[in-house]
PDB file of C-alpha atoms and ligand atoms in Angstrom:
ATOM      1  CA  UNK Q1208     -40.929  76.494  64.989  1.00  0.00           C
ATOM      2  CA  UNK Q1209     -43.240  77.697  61.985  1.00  0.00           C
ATOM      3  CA  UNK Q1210     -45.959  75.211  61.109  1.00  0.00           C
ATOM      4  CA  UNK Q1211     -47.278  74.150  57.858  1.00  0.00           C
ATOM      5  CA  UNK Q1212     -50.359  76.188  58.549  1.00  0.00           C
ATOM      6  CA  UNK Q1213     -48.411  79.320  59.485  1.00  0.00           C
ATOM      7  CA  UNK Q1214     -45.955  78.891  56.069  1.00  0.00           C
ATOM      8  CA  UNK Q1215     -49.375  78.517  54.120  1.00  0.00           C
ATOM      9  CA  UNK Q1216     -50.558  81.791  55.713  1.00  0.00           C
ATOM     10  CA  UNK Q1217     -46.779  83.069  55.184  1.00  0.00           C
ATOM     11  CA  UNK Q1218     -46.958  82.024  51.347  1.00  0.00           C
ATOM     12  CA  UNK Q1219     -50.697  83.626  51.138  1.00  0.00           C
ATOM     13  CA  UNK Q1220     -50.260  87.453  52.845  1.00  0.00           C
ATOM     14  CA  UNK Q1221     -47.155  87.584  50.380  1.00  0.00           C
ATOM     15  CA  UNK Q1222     -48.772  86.821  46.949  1.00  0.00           C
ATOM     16  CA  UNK Q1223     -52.421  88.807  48.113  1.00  0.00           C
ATOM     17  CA  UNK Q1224     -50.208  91.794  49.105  1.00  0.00           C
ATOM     18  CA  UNK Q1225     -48.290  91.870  45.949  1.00  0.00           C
ATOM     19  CA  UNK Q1226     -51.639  91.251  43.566  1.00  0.00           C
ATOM     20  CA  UNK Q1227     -53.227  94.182  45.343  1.00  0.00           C
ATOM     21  CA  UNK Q1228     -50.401  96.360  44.308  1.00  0.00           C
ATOM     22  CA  UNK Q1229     -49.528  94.971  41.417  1.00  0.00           C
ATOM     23  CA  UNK Q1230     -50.612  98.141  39.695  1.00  0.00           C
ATOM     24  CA  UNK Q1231     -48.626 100.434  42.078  1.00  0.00           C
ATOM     25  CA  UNK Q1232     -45.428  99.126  40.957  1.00  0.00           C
ATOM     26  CA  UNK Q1233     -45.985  98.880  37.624  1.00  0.00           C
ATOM     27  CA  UNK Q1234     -46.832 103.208  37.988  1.00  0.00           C
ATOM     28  CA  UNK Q1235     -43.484 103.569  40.119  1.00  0.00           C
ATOM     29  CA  UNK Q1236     -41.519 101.395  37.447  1.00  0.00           C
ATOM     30  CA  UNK Q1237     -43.293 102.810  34.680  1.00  0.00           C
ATOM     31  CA  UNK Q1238     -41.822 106.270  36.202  1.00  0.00           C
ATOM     32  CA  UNK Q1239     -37.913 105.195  36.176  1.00  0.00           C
ATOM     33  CA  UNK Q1240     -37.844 101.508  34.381  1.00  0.00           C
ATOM     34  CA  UNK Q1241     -39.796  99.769  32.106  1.00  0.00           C
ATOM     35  CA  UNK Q1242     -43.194  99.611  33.714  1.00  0.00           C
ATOM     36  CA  UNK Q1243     -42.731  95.530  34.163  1.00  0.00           C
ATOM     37  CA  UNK Q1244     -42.267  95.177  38.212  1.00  0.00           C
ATOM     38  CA  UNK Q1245     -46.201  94.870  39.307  1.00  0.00           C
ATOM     39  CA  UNK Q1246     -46.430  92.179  36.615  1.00  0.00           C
ATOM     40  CA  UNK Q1247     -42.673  90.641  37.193  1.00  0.00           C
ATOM     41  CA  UNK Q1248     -43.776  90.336  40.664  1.00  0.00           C
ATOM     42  CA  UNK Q1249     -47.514  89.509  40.904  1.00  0.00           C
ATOM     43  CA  UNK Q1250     -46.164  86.482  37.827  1.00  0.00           C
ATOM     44  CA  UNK Q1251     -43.963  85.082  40.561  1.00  0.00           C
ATOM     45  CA  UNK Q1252     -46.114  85.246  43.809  1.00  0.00           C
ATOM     46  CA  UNK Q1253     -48.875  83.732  41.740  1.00  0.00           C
ATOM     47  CA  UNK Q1254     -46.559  80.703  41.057  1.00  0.00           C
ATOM     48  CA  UNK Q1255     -45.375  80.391  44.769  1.00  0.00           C
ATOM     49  CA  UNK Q1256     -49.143  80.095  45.892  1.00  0.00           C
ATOM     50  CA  UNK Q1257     -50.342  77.887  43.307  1.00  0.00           C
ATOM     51  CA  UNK Q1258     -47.749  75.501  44.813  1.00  0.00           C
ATOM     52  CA  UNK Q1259     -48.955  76.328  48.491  1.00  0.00           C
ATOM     53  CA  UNK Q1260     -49.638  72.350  49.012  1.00  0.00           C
ATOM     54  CA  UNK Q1261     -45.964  71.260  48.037  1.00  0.00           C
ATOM     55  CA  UNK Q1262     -44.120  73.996  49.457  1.00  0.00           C
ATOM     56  CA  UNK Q1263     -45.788  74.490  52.911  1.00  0.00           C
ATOM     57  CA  UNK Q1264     -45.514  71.097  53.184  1.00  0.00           C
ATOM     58  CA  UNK Q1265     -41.771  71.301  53.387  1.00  0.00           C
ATOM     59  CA  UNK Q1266     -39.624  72.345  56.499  1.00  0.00           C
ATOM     60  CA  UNK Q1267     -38.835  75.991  56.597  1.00  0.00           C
ATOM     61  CA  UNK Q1268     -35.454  75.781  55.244  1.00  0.00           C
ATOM     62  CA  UNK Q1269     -36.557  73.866  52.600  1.00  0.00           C
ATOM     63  CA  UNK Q1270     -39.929  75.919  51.297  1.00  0.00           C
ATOM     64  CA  UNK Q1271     -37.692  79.253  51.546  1.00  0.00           C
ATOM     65  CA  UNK Q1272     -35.259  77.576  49.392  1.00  0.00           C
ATOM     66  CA  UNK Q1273     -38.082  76.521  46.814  1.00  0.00           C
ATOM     67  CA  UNK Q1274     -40.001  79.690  47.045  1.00  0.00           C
ATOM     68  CA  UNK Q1275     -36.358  81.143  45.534  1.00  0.00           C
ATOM     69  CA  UNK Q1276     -36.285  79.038  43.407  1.00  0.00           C
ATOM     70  CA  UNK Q1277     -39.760  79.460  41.669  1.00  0.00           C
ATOM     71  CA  UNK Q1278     -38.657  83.254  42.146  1.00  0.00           C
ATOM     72  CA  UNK Q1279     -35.841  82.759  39.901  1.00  0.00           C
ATOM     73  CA  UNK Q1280     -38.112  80.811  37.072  1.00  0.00           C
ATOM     74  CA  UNK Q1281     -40.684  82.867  37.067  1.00  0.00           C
ATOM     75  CA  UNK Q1282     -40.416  87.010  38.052  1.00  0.00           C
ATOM     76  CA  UNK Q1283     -37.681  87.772  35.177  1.00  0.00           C
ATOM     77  CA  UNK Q1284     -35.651  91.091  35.092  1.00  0.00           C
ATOM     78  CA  UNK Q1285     -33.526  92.492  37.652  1.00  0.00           C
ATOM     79  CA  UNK Q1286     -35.810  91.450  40.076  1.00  0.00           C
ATOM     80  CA  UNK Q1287     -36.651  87.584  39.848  1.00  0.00           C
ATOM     81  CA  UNK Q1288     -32.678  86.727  40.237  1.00  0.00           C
ATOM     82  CA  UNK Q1289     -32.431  89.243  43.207  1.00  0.00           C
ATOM     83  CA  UNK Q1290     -35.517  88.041  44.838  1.00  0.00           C
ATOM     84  CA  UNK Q1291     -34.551  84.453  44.183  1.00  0.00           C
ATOM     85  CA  UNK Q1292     -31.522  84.677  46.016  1.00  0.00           C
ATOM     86  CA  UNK Q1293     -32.754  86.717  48.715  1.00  0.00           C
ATOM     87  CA  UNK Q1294     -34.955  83.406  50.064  1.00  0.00           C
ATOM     88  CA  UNK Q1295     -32.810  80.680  48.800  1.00  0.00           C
ATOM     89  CA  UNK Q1296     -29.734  82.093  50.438  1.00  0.00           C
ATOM     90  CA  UNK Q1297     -32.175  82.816  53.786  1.00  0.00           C
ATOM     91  CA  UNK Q1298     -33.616  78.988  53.107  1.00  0.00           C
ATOM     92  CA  UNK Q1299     -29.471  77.997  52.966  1.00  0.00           C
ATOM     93  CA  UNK Q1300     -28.802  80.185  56.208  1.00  0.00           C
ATOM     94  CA  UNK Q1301     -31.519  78.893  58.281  1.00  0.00           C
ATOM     95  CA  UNK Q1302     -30.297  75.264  57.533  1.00  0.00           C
ATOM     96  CA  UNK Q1303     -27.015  76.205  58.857  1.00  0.00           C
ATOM     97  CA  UNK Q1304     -28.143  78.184  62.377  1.00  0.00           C
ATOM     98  CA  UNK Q1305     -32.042  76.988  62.496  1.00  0.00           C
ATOM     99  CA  UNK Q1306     -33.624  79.849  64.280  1.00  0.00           C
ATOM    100  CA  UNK Q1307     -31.184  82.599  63.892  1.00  0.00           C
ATOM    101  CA  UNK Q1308     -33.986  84.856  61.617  1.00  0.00           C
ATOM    102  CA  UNK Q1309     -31.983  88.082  62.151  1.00  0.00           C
ATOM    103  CA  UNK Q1310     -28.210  86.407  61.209  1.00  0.00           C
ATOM    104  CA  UNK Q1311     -29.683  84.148  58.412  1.00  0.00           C
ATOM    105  CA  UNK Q1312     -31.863  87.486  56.762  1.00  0.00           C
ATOM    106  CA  UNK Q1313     -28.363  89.818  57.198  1.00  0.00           C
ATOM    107  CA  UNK Q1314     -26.700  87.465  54.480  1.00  0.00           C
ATOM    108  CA  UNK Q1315     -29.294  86.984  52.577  1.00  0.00           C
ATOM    109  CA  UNK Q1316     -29.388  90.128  51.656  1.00  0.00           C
ATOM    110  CA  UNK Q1317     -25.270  89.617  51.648  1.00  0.00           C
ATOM    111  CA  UNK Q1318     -26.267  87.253  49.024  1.00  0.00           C
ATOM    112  CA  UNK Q1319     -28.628  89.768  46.948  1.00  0.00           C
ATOM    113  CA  UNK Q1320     -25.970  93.053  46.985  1.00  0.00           C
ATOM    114  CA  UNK Q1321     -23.407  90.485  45.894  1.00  0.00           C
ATOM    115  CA  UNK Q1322     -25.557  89.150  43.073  1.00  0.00           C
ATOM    116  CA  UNK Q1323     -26.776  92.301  42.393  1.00  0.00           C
ATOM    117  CA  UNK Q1324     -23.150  93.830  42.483  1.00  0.00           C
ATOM    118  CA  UNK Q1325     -24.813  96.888  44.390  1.00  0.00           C
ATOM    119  CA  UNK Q1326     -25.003  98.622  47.884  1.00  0.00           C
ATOM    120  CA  UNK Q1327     -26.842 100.231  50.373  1.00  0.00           C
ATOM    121  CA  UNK Q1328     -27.591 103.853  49.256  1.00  0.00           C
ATOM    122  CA  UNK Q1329     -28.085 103.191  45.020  1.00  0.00           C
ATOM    123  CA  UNK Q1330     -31.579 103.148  45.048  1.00  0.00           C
ATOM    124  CA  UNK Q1331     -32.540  99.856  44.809  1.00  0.00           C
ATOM    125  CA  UNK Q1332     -34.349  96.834  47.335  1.00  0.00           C
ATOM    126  CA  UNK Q1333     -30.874  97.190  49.106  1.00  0.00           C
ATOM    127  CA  UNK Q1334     -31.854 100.479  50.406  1.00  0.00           C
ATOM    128  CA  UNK Q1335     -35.089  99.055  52.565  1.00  0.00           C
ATOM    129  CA  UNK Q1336     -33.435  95.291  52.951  1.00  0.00           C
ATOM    130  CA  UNK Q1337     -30.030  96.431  54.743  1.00  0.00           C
ATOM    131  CA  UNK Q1338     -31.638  99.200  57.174  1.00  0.00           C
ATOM    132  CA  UNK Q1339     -34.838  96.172  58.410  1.00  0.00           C
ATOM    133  CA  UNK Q1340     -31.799  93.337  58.726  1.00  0.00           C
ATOM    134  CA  UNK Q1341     -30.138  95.925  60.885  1.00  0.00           C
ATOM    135  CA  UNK Q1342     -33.097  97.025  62.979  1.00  0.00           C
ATOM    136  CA  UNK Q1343     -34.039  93.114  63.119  1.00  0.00           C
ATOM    137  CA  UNK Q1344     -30.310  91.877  64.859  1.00  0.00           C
ATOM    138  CA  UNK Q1345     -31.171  95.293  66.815  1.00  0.00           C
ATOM    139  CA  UNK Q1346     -34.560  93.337  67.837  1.00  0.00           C
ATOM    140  CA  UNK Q1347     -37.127  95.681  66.911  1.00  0.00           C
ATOM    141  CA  UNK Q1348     -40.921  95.032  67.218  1.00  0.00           C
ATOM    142  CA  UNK Q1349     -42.793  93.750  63.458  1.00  0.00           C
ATOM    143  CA  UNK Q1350     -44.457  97.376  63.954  1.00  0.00           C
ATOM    144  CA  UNK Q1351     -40.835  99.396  64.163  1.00  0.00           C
ATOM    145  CA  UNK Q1352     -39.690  97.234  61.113  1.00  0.00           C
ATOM    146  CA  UNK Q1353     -42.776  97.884  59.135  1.00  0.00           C
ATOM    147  CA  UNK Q1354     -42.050 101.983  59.690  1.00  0.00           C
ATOM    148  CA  UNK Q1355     -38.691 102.017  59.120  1.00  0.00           C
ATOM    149  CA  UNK Q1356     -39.082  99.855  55.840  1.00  0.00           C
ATOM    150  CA  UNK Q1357     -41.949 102.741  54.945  1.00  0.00           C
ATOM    151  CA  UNK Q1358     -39.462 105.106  55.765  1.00  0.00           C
ATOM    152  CA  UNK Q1359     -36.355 103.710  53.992  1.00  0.00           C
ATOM    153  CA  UNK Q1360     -38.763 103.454  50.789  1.00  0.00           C
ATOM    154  CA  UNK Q1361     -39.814 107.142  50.946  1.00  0.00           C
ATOM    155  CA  UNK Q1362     -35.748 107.915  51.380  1.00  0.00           C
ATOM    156  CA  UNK Q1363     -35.198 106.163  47.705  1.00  0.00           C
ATOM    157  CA  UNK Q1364     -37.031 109.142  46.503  1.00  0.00           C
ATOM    158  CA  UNK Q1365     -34.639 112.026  46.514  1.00  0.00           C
ATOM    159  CA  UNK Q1366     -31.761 109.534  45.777  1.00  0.00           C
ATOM    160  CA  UNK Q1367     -29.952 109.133  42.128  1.00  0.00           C
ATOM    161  CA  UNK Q1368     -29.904 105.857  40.969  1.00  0.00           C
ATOM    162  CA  UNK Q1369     -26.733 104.051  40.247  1.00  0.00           C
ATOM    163  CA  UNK Q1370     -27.807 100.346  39.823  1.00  0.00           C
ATOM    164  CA  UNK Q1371     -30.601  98.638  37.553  1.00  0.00           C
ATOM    165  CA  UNK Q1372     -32.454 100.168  35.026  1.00  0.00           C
ATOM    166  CA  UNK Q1373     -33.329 103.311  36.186  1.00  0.00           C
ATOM    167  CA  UNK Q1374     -29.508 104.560  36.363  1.00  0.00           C
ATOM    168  CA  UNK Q1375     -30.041 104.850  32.735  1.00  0.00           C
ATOM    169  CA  UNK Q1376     -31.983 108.259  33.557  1.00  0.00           C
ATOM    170  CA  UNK Q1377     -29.064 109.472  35.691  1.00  0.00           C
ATOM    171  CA  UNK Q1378     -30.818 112.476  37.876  1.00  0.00           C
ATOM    172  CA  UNK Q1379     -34.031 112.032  35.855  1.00  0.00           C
ATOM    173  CA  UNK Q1380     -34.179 109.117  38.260  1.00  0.00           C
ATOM    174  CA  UNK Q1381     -34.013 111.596  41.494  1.00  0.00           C
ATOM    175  CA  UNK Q1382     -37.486 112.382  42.990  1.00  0.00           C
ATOM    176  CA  UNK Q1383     -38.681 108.884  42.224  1.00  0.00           C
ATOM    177  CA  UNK Q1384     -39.527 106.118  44.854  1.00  0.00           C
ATOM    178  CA  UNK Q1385     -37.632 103.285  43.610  1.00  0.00           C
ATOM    179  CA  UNK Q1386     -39.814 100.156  42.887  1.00  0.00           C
ATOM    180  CA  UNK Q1387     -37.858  97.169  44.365  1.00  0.00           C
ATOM    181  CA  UNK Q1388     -37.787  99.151  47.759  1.00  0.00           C
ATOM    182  CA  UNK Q1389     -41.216  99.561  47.841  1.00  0.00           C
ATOM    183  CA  UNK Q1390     -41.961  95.507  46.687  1.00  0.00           C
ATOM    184  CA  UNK Q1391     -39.182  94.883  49.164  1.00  0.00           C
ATOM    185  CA  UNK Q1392     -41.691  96.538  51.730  1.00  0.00           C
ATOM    186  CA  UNK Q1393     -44.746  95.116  50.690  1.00  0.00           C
ATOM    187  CA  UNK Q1394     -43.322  91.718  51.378  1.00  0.00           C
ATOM    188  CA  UNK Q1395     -41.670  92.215  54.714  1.00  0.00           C
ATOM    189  CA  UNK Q1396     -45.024  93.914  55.776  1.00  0.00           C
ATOM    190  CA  UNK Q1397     -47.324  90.658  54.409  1.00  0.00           C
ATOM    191  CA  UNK Q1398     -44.302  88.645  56.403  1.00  0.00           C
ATOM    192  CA  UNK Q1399     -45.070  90.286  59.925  1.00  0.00           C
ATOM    193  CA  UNK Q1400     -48.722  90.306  59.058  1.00  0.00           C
ATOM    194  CA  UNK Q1401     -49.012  86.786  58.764  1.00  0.00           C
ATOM    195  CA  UNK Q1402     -47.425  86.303  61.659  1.00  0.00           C
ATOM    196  CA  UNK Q1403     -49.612  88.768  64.083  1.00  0.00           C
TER     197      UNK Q1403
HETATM  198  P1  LIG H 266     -36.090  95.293  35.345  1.00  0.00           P
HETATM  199  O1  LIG H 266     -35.349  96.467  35.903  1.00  0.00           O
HETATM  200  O2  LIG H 266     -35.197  94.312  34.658  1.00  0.00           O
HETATM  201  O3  LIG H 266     -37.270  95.706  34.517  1.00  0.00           O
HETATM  202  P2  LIG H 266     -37.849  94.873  37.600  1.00  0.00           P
HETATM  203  O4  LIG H 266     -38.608  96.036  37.079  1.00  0.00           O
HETATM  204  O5  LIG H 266     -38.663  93.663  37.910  1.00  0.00           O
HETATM  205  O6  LIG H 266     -36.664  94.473  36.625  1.00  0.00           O
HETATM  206  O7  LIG H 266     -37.111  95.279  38.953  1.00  0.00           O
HETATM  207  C1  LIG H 266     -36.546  96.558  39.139  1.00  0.00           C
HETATM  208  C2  LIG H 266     -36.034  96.668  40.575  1.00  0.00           C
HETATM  209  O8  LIG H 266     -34.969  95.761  40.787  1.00  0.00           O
HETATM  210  C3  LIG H 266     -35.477  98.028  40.895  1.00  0.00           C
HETATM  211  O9  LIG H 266     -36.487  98.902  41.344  1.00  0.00           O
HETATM  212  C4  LIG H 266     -34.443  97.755  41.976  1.00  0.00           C
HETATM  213  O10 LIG H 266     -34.978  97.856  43.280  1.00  0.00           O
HETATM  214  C5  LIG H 266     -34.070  96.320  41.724  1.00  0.00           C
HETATM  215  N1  LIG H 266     -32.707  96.211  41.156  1.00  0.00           N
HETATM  216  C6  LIG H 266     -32.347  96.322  39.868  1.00  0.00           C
HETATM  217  N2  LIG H 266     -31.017  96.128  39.718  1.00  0.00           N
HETATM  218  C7  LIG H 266     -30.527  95.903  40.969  1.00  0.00           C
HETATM  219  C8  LIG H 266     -29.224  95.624  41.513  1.00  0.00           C
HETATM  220  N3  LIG H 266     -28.132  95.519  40.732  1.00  0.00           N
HETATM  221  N4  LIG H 266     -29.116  95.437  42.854  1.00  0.00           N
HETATM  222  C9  LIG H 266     -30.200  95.518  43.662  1.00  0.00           C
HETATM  223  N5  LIG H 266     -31.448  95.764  43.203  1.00  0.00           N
HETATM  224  C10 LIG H 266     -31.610  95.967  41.895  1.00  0.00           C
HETATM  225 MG1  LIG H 267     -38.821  96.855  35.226  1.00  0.00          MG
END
């Protein structure tokens, strides 16, 4: 079970984490997008935490599913839709099989390739989500997910991108980190963190 006081702590890692880099991902989006992702992001977090009281107060299920939505008001471009879903379809999964974190985060992220229409491998969040769902049904420790997630966002790098904005730039977009993978890891990483 995760108490109120953990989901406040849960809530709190995510939204410091993404304020401190804020900056960093508006440089790596400013590289191949439109330099909006540290703001998109650091918008949305803010407006998750300044509702820490109502949402924490909720069962898990239930705060996931209102963090998403706040997501979805609030972060705007690609991201805020794809980010929405990811924790309203995990909020919607962990209702159905309370306590299955590893089954529950594999379709969420179901949920975001299907919403994004995109895949594993285009140089997107997808490329760091799909490889820490798989290493978390394999039941890695929070300190093997953190490095592959680190690792999985260095591997966007040499890849092309073929979803999202910065496929515009076709193989201008290759030696670029991409910078959903790298929020993607930012989050996961204030997740465990919270949690240690
Ligand atoms: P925008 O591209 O509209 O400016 P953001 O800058 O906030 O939105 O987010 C860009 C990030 O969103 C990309 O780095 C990528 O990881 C992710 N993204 C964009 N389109 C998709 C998609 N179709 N599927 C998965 N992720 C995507
Ligand atoms: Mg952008």
């Amino acid at each position: 079970m995760i108490s109120e006081a953990q989901l406040r702590a849960l809530i709190s890692a995510m939204a410091t984490t993404i304020a401190a880099h804020a900056d960093e991902l508006a440089a790596l989006d400013s590289a191949i997008g439109d330099g909006d992702h540290g703001a998109n992001m650091k918008r949305g977090f803010d407006a998750v935490a300044a509702d820490i009281d109502q949402i924490a107060a909720k069962p898990l299920p239930d705060a996931l599913k209102a963090i998403g939505t706040k997501l979805v008001m609030t972060v705007g471009g690609a991201s805020g839709p794809l980010y929405g879903t990811l924790f309203l379809a995990l909020g919607k999964e962990l209702a159905a099989t309370p306590g299955d974190y590893a089954g529950a985060f594999r379709k969420a992220v179901d949920a975001v390739a299907a919403r994004g229409k995109s895949e594993i491998g285009q140089k997107t969040m997808l490329d760091v989500l799909y490889p820490v769902a798989d290493a978390l049904r394999a039941g890695k420790e929070p300190s093997e997910l953190i490095a592959i997630a680190n690792a999985e966002v260095a591997a966007t790098g040499p890849r092309k991108a073929i979803r999202g904005r910065a496929s515009f730039l076709g193989d201008r977009s290759i030696g670029h980190i991409d910078p959903g993978a790298r929020s993607s890891a930012l989050i996961l990483q204030a997740v465990l963190g919270a949690f240690a």
